[in-house]
PDB file of C-alpha atoms in Angstrom:
ATOM      1  CA  MET A 229    -162.376 -65.354 179.568  1.00  0.00           C
ATOM      2  CA  LYS A 230    -160.902 -65.439 176.046  1.00  0.00           C
ATOM      3  CA  LYS A 231    -159.416 -61.897 175.064  1.00  0.00           C
ATOM      4  CA  SER A 232    -161.398 -60.515 171.446  1.00  0.00           C
ATOM      5  CA  LYS A 233    -158.775 -60.323 168.475  1.00  0.00           C
ATOM      6  CA  GLY A 234    -158.587 -57.424 166.148  1.00  0.00           C
ATOM      7  CA  PHE A 235    -158.290 -54.053 165.541  1.00  0.00           C
ATOM      8  CA  SER A 236    -160.859 -51.757 167.979  1.00  0.00           C
ATOM      9  CA  LEU A 237    -162.968 -49.338 166.217  1.00  0.00           C
ATOM     10  CA  VAL A 238    -161.114 -46.238 167.448  1.00  0.00           C
ATOM     11  CA  GLU A 239    -157.714 -47.517 165.509  1.00  0.00           C
ATOM     12  CA  LEU A 240    -159.846 -48.822 162.475  1.00  0.00           C
ATOM     13  CA  MET A 241    -161.416 -44.449 162.030  1.00  0.00           C
ATOM     14  CA  VAL A 242    -157.103 -44.004 163.411  1.00  0.00           C
ATOM     15  CA  ALA A 243    -155.826 -46.462 160.215  1.00  0.00           C
ATOM     16  CA  MET A 244    -157.897 -44.526 158.028  1.00  0.00           C
ATOM     17  CA  LEU A 245    -157.672 -40.927 158.735  1.00  0.00           C
ATOM     18  CA  LEU A 246    -153.634 -41.865 158.556  1.00  0.00           C
ATOM     19  CA  GLY A 247    -154.733 -42.859 154.923  1.00  0.00           C
ATOM     20  CA  LEU A 248    -156.423 -40.053 154.100  1.00  0.00           C
ATOM     21  CA  LEU A 249    -154.323 -38.195 154.903  1.00  0.00           C
ATOM     22  CA  ILE A 250    -151.441 -39.835 153.026  1.00  0.00           C
ATOM     23  CA  THR A 251    -153.031 -39.993 150.207  1.00  0.00           C
ATOM     24  CA  GLY A 252    -153.560 -36.107 150.701  1.00  0.00           C
ATOM     25  CA  ALA A 253    -150.127 -35.316 150.677  1.00  0.00           C
ATOM     26  CA  ALA A 254    -149.126 -38.052 147.611  1.00  0.00           C
ATOM     27  CA  LEU A 255    -151.886 -36.523 145.460  1.00  0.00           C
ATOM     28  CA  GLN A 256    -150.620 -32.621 146.343  1.00  0.00           C
ATOM     29  CA  LEU A 257    -147.037 -34.008 145.706  1.00  0.00           C
ATOM     30  CA  PHE A 258    -148.310 -34.598 142.349  1.00  0.00           C
ATOM     31  CA  LEU A 259    -150.339 -31.763 141.769  1.00  0.00           C
ATOM     32  CA  ALA A 260    -147.314 -28.917 142.431  1.00  0.00           C
ATOM     33  CA  ASN A 261    -145.201 -31.569 140.468  1.00  0.00           C
ATOM     34  CA  GLN A 262    -147.828 -31.421 137.494  1.00  0.00           C
ATOM     35  CA  GLN A 263    -147.735 -27.469 138.014  1.00  0.00           C
ATOM     36  CA  SER A 264    -143.929 -27.459 137.462  1.00  0.00           C
ATOM     37  CA  PHE A 265    -143.408 -29.706 134.272  1.00  0.00           C
ATOM     38  CA  ALA A 266    -146.450 -27.249 132.951  1.00  0.00           C
ATOM     39  CA  LEU A 267    -144.910 -24.127 133.679  1.00  0.00           C
ATOM     40  CA  GLN A 268    -141.149 -26.190 132.977  1.00  0.00           C
ATOM     41  CA  GLN A 269    -142.734 -26.458 129.919  1.00  0.00           C
ATOM     42  CA  THR A 270    -143.851 -23.284 129.441  1.00  0.00           C
ATOM     43  CA  LEU A 271    -140.692 -21.771 129.892  1.00  0.00           C
ATOM     44  CA  SER A 272    -138.455 -23.361 127.746  1.00  0.00           C
ATOM     45  CA  ARG A 273    -140.892 -23.107 124.920  1.00  0.00           C
ATOM     46  CA  VAL A 274    -140.945 -19.421 125.734  1.00  0.00           C
ATOM     47  CA  GLN A 275    -137.325 -19.464 125.677  1.00  0.00           C
ATOM     48  CA  GLU A 276    -136.368 -22.053 122.728  1.00  0.00           C
ATOM     49  CA  ASN A 277    -138.347 -19.757 120.340  1.00  0.00           C
ATOM     50  CA  GLY A 278    -136.702 -16.371 121.061  1.00  0.00           C
ATOM     51  CA  GLN A 279    -133.876 -17.829 120.539  1.00  0.00           C
ATOM     52  CA  LEU A 280    -134.692 -19.469 117.572  1.00  0.00           C
ATOM     53  CA  PHE A 281    -135.994 -15.776 115.990  1.00  0.00           C
ATOM     54  CA  VAL A 282    -132.890 -14.182 117.537  1.00  0.00           C
ATOM     55  CA  ARG A 283    -130.767 -16.338 115.546  1.00  0.00           C
ATOM     56  CA  PHE A 284    -132.902 -15.895 112.217  1.00  0.00           C
ATOM     57  CA  LEU A 285    -132.583 -12.493 112.204  1.00  0.00           C
ATOM     58  CA  VAL A 286    -128.871 -12.464 113.456  1.00  0.00           C
ATOM     59  CA  SER A 287    -128.226 -14.504 109.950  1.00  0.00           C
ATOM     60  CA  ASP A 288    -130.453 -12.159 107.724  1.00  0.00           C
ATOM     61  CA  LEU A 289    -128.564  -9.104 109.889  1.00  0.00           C
ATOM     62  CA  ARG A 290    -125.376 -10.485 108.725  1.00  0.00           C
ATOM     63  CA  ARG A 291    -126.273 -10.394 105.354  1.00  0.00           C
ATOM     64  CA  ALA A 292    -127.911  -7.359 104.443  1.00  0.00           C
ATOM     65  CA  GLY A 293    -126.002  -5.064 102.264  1.00  0.00           C
ATOM     66  CA  LEU A 294    -123.714  -7.970 100.374  1.00  0.00           C
ATOM     67  CA  GLU A 295    -123.920  -7.009  96.724  1.00  0.00           C
ATOM     68  CA  ARG A 296    -122.514  -9.797  93.610  1.00  0.00           C
ATOM     69  CA  ASP A 297    -121.501  -9.043  90.546  1.00  0.00           C
ATOM     70  CA  GLY A 298    -123.072  -9.162  87.360  1.00  0.00           C
ATOM     71  CA  ILE A 299    -126.641  -7.227  89.217  1.00  0.00           C
ATOM     72  CA  ALA A 300    -127.445  -3.572  90.368  1.00  0.00           C
ATOM     73  CA  ALA A 301    -125.913  -1.907  92.343  1.00  0.00           C
ATOM     74  CA  LEU A 302    -128.186  -2.265  96.709  1.00  0.00           C
ATOM     75  CA  PRO A 303    -128.939   1.626  96.548  1.00  0.00           C
ATOM     76  CA  PRO A 304    -126.660   3.963  98.163  1.00  0.00           C
ATOM     77  CA  GLU A 305    -127.814   2.751 102.136  1.00  0.00           C
ATOM     78  CA  LYS A 306    -126.692  -0.989 101.325  1.00  0.00           C
ATOM     79  CA  GLY A 307    -128.405  -3.206 103.695  1.00  0.00           C
ATOM     80  CA  ILE A 308    -130.903  -1.160 106.313  1.00  0.00           C
ATOM     81  CA  ARG A 309    -133.618   0.050 104.135  1.00  0.00           C
ATOM     82  CA  PHE A 310    -135.635   3.228 105.701  1.00  0.00           C
ATOM     83  CA  THR A 311    -137.630   3.892 102.160  1.00  0.00           C
ATOM     84  CA  LEU A 312    -139.082   2.154  99.950  1.00  0.00           C
ATOM     85  CA  SER A 313    -141.331   2.253  96.859  1.00  0.00           C
ATOM     86  CA  GLY A 314    -144.196  -0.630  96.188  1.00  0.00           C
ATOM     87  CA  THR A 315    -146.184  -2.182  98.674  1.00  0.00           C
ATOM     88  CA  VAL A 316    -142.835  -3.504 100.894  1.00  0.00           C
ATOM     89  CA  PRO A 317    -142.521  -0.672 103.871  1.00  0.00           C
ATOM     90  CA  GLY A 318    -139.787   0.536 105.256  1.00  0.00           C
ATOM     91  CA  SER A 319    -137.890   0.686 108.429  1.00  0.00           C
ATOM     92  CA  ASP A 320    -139.704   2.485 110.721  1.00  0.00           C
ATOM     93  CA  ASN A 321    -140.088   2.930 114.056  1.00  0.00           C
ATOM     94  CA  GLY A 322    -144.213   2.846 114.813  1.00  0.00           C
ATOM     95  CA  SER A 323    -145.838   3.961 118.266  1.00  0.00           C
ATOM     96  CA  ASP A 324    -146.948   0.204 118.852  1.00  0.00           C
ATOM     97  CA  TYR A 325    -144.170  -1.880 116.390  1.00  0.00           C
ATOM     98  CA  ASP A 326    -140.886  -1.098 114.771  1.00  0.00           C
ATOM     99  CA  ARG A 327    -140.162  -1.743 111.829  1.00  0.00           C
ATOM    100  CA  LEU A 328    -136.662  -3.115 110.249  1.00  0.00           C
ATOM    101  CA  THR A 329    -136.048  -3.624 106.686  1.00  0.00           C
ATOM    102  CA  LEU A 330    -133.468  -4.895 105.160  1.00  0.00           C
ATOM    103  CA  GLY A 331    -131.719  -6.115 101.571  1.00  0.00           C
ATOM    104  CA  TYR A 332    -129.066  -7.925 100.114  1.00  0.00           C
ATOM    105  CA  HIS A 333    -128.228  -9.419  96.563  1.00  0.00           C
ATOM    106  CA  GLY A 334    -129.580 -13.254  96.763  1.00  0.00           C
ATOM    107  CA  LEU A 335    -131.646 -16.325  95.294  1.00  0.00           C
ATOM    108  CA  SER A 336    -134.243 -16.900  98.008  1.00  0.00           C
ATOM    109  CA  ASP A 337    -136.634 -14.396 100.631  1.00  0.00           C
ATOM    110  CA  CYS A 338    -137.624 -15.650 103.901  1.00  0.00           C
ATOM    111  CA  GLU A 339    -141.034 -16.550 103.656  1.00  0.00           C
ATOM    112  CA  GLY A 340    -138.880 -19.279 101.381  1.00  0.00           C
ATOM    113  CA  SER A 341    -139.373 -18.050  98.254  1.00  0.00           C
ATOM    114  CA  VAL A 342    -136.993 -18.554  95.202  1.00  0.00           C
ATOM    115  CA  VAL A 343    -136.101 -17.506  92.121  1.00  0.00           C
ATOM    116  CA  SER A 344    -133.545 -18.729  89.481  1.00  0.00           C
ATOM    117  CA  ASP A 345    -131.212 -15.462  88.651  1.00  0.00           C
ATOM    118  CA  LEU A 346    -129.782 -13.265  91.033  1.00  0.00           C
ATOM    119  CA  THR A 347    -131.673 -10.712  92.161  1.00  0.00           C
ATOM    120  CA  GLU A 348    -132.370  -7.844  95.369  1.00  0.00           C
ATOM    121  CA  VAL A 349    -133.523  -9.201  98.112  1.00  0.00           C
ATOM    122  CA  VAL A 350    -135.428  -7.638 100.767  1.00  0.00           C
ATOM    123  CA  ASN A 351    -136.795  -8.548 103.251  1.00  0.00           C
ATOM    124  CA  THR A 352    -139.423  -6.398 106.208  1.00  0.00           C
ATOM    125  CA  TYR A 353    -139.896  -7.591 109.788  1.00  0.00           C
ATOM    126  CA  PHE A 354    -143.156  -6.778 111.840  1.00  0.00           C
ATOM    127  CA  VAL A 355    -146.035  -6.698 114.499  1.00  0.00           C
ATOM    128  CA  ASN A 356    -149.098  -7.712 112.073  1.00  0.00           C
ATOM    129  CA  SER A 357    -153.138  -6.609 114.042  1.00  0.00           C
ATOM    130  CA  ASP A 358    -153.076 -11.214 115.896  1.00  0.00           C
ATOM    131  CA  ALA A 359    -149.062  -9.972 117.800  1.00  0.00           C
ATOM    132  CA  GLU A 360    -147.586 -11.953 115.636  1.00  0.00           C
ATOM    133  CA  LEU A 361    -143.590 -11.265 114.452  1.00  0.00           C
ATOM    134  CA  VAL A 362    -143.982 -11.617 110.568  1.00  0.00           C
ATOM    135  CA  CYS A 363    -141.762 -11.879 107.536  1.00  0.00           C
ATOM    136  CA  GLN A 364    -143.135 -10.653 103.594  1.00  0.00           C
ATOM    137  CA  GLY A 365    -140.238 -10.991 101.765  1.00  0.00           C
ATOM    138  CA  ASN A 366    -140.365  -8.996  97.718  1.00  0.00           C
ATOM    139  CA  LEU A 367    -140.087 -12.160  95.672  1.00  0.00           C
ATOM    140  CA  THR A 368    -143.923 -13.218  94.948  1.00  0.00           C
ATOM    141  CA  GLY A 369    -145.694 -10.301  96.860  1.00  0.00           C
ATOM    142  CA  GLY A 370    -146.701 -12.813  99.931  1.00  0.00           C
ATOM    143  CA  ASN A 371    -148.866 -11.903 102.525  1.00  0.00           C
ATOM    144  CA  GLY A 372    -145.867 -12.595 104.523  1.00  0.00           C
ATOM    145  CA  VAL A 373    -144.982 -16.320 107.083  1.00  0.00           C
ATOM    146  CA  VAL A 374    -145.904 -15.585 110.943  1.00  0.00           C
ATOM    147  CA  LEU A 375    -141.840 -16.175 112.921  1.00  0.00           C
ATOM    148  CA  LEU A 376    -143.613 -15.861 116.524  1.00  0.00           C
ATOM    149  CA  ASP A 377    -146.455 -15.770 117.995  1.00  0.00           C
ATOM    150  CA  GLY A 378    -147.342 -13.303 121.612  1.00  0.00           C
ATOM    151  CA  ILE A 379    -145.553 -10.323 120.854  1.00  0.00           C
ATOM    152  CA  GLU A 380    -145.660  -8.065 123.346  1.00  0.00           C
ATOM    153  CA  ALA A 381    -143.050  -5.334 122.131  1.00  0.00           C
ATOM    154  CA  PHE A 382    -140.452  -5.639 119.365  1.00  0.00           C
ATOM    155  CA  GLU A 383    -138.197  -2.388 119.331  1.00  0.00           C
ATOM    156  CA  VAL A 384    -134.971  -1.917 117.180  1.00  0.00           C
ATOM    157  CA  LEU A 385    -132.557   0.948 116.921  1.00  0.00           C
ATOM    158  CA  TYR A 386    -129.165   1.576 114.652  1.00  0.00           C
ATOM    159  CA  GLY A 387    -125.744   2.670 115.540  1.00  0.00           C
ATOM    160  CA  ILE A 388    -124.246   4.500 113.163  1.00  0.00           C
ATOM    161  CA  ASP A 389    -120.926   6.422 112.698  1.00  0.00           C
ATOM    162  CA  GLU A 390    -120.736  10.012 113.203  1.00  0.00           C
ATOM    163  CA  ASN A 391    -117.122  10.582 113.023  1.00  0.00           C
ATOM    164  CA  LYS A 392    -115.948  10.311 109.840  1.00  0.00           C
ATOM    165  CA  ASP A 393    -112.593   9.079 110.553  1.00  0.00           C
ATOM    166  CA  GLY A 394    -111.633   5.498 108.235  1.00  0.00           C
ATOM    167  CA  TYR A 395    -112.456   3.152 112.069  1.00  0.00           C
ATOM    168  CA  ALA A 396    -116.390   1.237 111.582  1.00  0.00           C
ATOM    169  CA  ASN A 397    -116.735   2.419 115.459  1.00  0.00           C
ATOM    170  CA  VAL A 398    -120.686   3.716 116.649  1.00  0.00           C
ATOM    171  CA  SER A 399    -121.652   6.758 118.181  1.00  0.00           C
ATOM    172  CA  ARG A 400    -124.564   6.207 119.352  1.00  0.00           C
ATOM    173  CA  TYR A 401    -128.259   3.903 118.739  1.00  0.00           C
ATOM    174  CA  VAL A 402    -131.004   6.388 117.074  1.00  0.00           C
ATOM    175  CA  GLU A 403    -134.604   5.522 116.423  1.00  0.00           C
ATOM    176  CA  ALA A 404    -135.699   4.455 112.318  1.00  0.00           C
ATOM    177  CA  GLY A 405    -135.881   7.864 110.856  1.00  0.00           C
ATOM    178  CA  SER A 406    -133.416   9.638 113.317  1.00  0.00           C
ATOM    179  CA  GLN A 407    -130.108   7.985 111.486  1.00  0.00           C
ATOM    180  CA  GLY A 408    -129.352  11.180 108.818  1.00  0.00           C
ATOM    181  CA  SER A 409    -126.397  10.688 106.353  1.00  0.00           C
ATOM    182  CA  SER A 410    -124.465   8.578 108.508  1.00  0.00           C
ATOM    183  CA  PRO A 411    -124.152   5.389 107.670  1.00  0.00           C
ATOM    184  CA  VAL A 412    -125.244   2.570 109.686  1.00  0.00           C
ATOM    185  CA  ILE A 413    -122.892  -0.329 111.408  1.00  0.00           C
ATOM    186  CA  ALA A 414    -124.798  -1.933 113.195  1.00  0.00           C
ATOM    187  CA  VAL A 415    -128.044  -3.105 114.692  1.00  0.00           C
ATOM    188  CA  ARG A 416    -129.606  -3.499 117.916  1.00  0.00           C
ATOM    189  CA  PHE A 417    -132.709  -5.369 118.467  1.00  0.00           C
ATOM    190  CA  SER A 418    -135.105  -6.802 121.463  1.00  0.00           C
ATOM    191  CA  LEU A 419    -138.201  -8.606 121.600  1.00  0.00           C
ATOM    192  CA  LEU A 420    -140.574  -9.165 124.573  1.00  0.00           C
ATOM    193  CA  LEU A 421    -142.618 -12.601 123.916  1.00  0.00           C
ATOM    194  CA  ARG A 422    -145.015 -13.761 126.293  1.00  0.00           C
ATOM    195  CA  GLU A 423    -146.749 -17.250 126.186  1.00  0.00           C
ATOM    196  CA  GLU A 424    -149.971 -17.951 128.859  1.00  0.00           C
ATOM    197  CA  SER A 425    -149.587 -20.709 131.538  1.00  0.00           C
ATOM    198  CA  ASN A 426    -152.561 -21.978 134.593  1.00  0.00           C
ATOM    199  CA  SER A 427    -148.974 -23.450 136.412  1.00  0.00           C
ATOM    200  CA  LEU A 428    -148.143 -19.707 137.760  1.00  0.00           C
ATOM    201  CA  PRO A 429    -150.391 -17.323 140.111  1.00  0.00           C
ATOM    202  CA  GLU A 430    -152.270 -13.823 139.000  1.00  0.00           C
ATOM    203  CA  SER A 431    -149.518 -11.073 138.373  1.00  0.00           C
ATOM    204  CA  ASP A 432    -150.285  -8.245 139.943  1.00  0.00           C
ATOM    205  CA  GLY A 433    -149.900  -6.126 137.340  1.00  0.00           C
ATOM    206  CA  THR A 434    -146.305  -3.815 138.845  1.00  0.00           C
ATOM    207  CA  ARG A 435    -143.991  -5.731 136.937  1.00  0.00           C
ATOM    208  CA  LYS A 436    -142.558  -3.581 133.792  1.00  0.00           C
ATOM    209  CA  PHE A 437    -140.314  -4.519 131.516  1.00  0.00           C
ATOM    210  CA  TYR A 438    -137.907  -2.589 129.351  1.00  0.00           C
ATOM    211  CA  VAL A 439    -137.584  -2.766 126.097  1.00  0.00           C
ATOM    212  CA  LEU A 440    -134.884  -0.991 125.207  1.00  0.00           C
ATOM    213  CA  THR A 441    -136.619   2.572 124.990  1.00  0.00           C
ATOM    214  CA  LYS A 442    -139.799   1.169 125.349  1.00  0.00           C
ATOM    215  CA  THR A 443    -141.655  -0.378 128.429  1.00  0.00           C
ATOM    216  CA  VAL A 444    -143.714  -2.081 128.758  1.00  0.00           C
ATOM    217  CA  ASP A 445    -146.265  -2.352 132.115  1.00  0.00           C
ATOM    218  CA  GLU A 446    -147.557  -6.562 133.292  1.00  0.00           C
ATOM    219  CA  PRO A 447    -151.314  -6.807 132.664  1.00  0.00           C
ATOM    220  CA  GLU A 448    -152.454  -8.956 136.042  1.00  0.00           C
ATOM    221  CA  ASP A 449    -152.568 -12.265 133.929  1.00  0.00           C
ATOM    222  CA  ARG A 450    -150.982 -15.845 133.950  1.00  0.00           C
ATOM    223  CA  SER A 451    -148.721 -15.853 131.176  1.00  0.00           C
ATOM    224  CA  VAL A 452    -144.916 -15.916 131.155  1.00  0.00           C
ATOM    225  CA  ARG A 453    -142.787 -13.142 129.705  1.00  0.00           C
ATOM    226  CA  ARG A 454    -139.170 -13.409 128.514  1.00  0.00           C
ATOM    227  CA  ILE A 455    -137.297  -9.982 126.875  1.00  0.00           C
ATOM    228  CA  PHE A 456    -134.344 -11.312 124.126  1.00  0.00           C
ATOM    229  CA  MET A 457    -131.848  -8.646 122.589  1.00  0.00           C
ATOM    230  CA  SER A 458    -129.072  -8.572 120.546  1.00  0.00           C
ATOM    231  CA  THR A 459    -126.921  -6.496 118.663  1.00  0.00           C
ATOM    232  CA  VAL A 460    -125.212  -7.522 115.474  1.00  0.00           C
ATOM    233  CA  LYS A 461    -121.841  -5.389 113.922  1.00  0.00           C
ATOM    234  CA  MET A 462    -123.083  -5.514 110.190  1.00  0.00           C
ATOM    235  CA  ARG A 463    -120.899  -7.200 107.639  1.00  0.00           C
ATOM    236  CA  ASN A 464    -121.901  -4.834 104.743  1.00  0.00           C
ATOM    237  CA  TYR A 465    -122.354  -1.014 104.493  1.00  0.00           C
ATOM    238  CA  GLN A 466    -120.567   2.446 102.800  1.00  0.00           C
ATOM    239  CA  TRP A 467    -116.984   1.802 104.107  1.00  0.00           C
ATOM    240  CA  ASP A 468    -115.808   5.203 102.425  1.00  0.00           C
ATOM    241  CA  ALA A 469    -118.313   6.802 104.537  1.00  0.00           C
ATOM    242  CA  VAL A 470    -117.165   5.988 108.294  1.00  0.00           C
TER     243      VAL A 470
END
């Protein structure tokens, strides 16, 4: 008798099973890589957006208090404005989010409005009801320009010099309204930025984020959160008051 050639039914079933296992493993690897890529994209986006805002605000703070000849002098507090008349609010430590207002002599505000002659530019940074960080300028009276969204905390502290020894050294950091008559020579700000990500498992809600003087409890969701902070030494302040 001649031996039959080809594969037996058992061999075919084993081959099919091995093929399914290999296909399943490859599919799992593909999905894992896809989730990892999506998570990395979200992390990069949060990091980039946060760093861009920090650089933007640091640059604006370094201009705060800048005075030019041929124009009315700035108020005694110079760069940081705690009280203002008109529609633009001053710096404040609100119950939900802080507000930062600064002024200097210039030709354009943070909204991109431009004037032909030097004037006092006042920019106010605040978080609106949609959790967007907005900058409102004073030149055209607009509603402000959105710089970031997904803001869960925005806190600002002011470094004051209480020694009056002729050296600009920070004695302590205080909230808006607690600076008294001491000059502000530094500003420290921090924000908590959030972006949703389906690539993360749902949080158990036990983590806490410490944003300067504010503590934020992490909700049970699937979001990426990052804290950004910077301290800026003021370049223009009341030299005769330190």
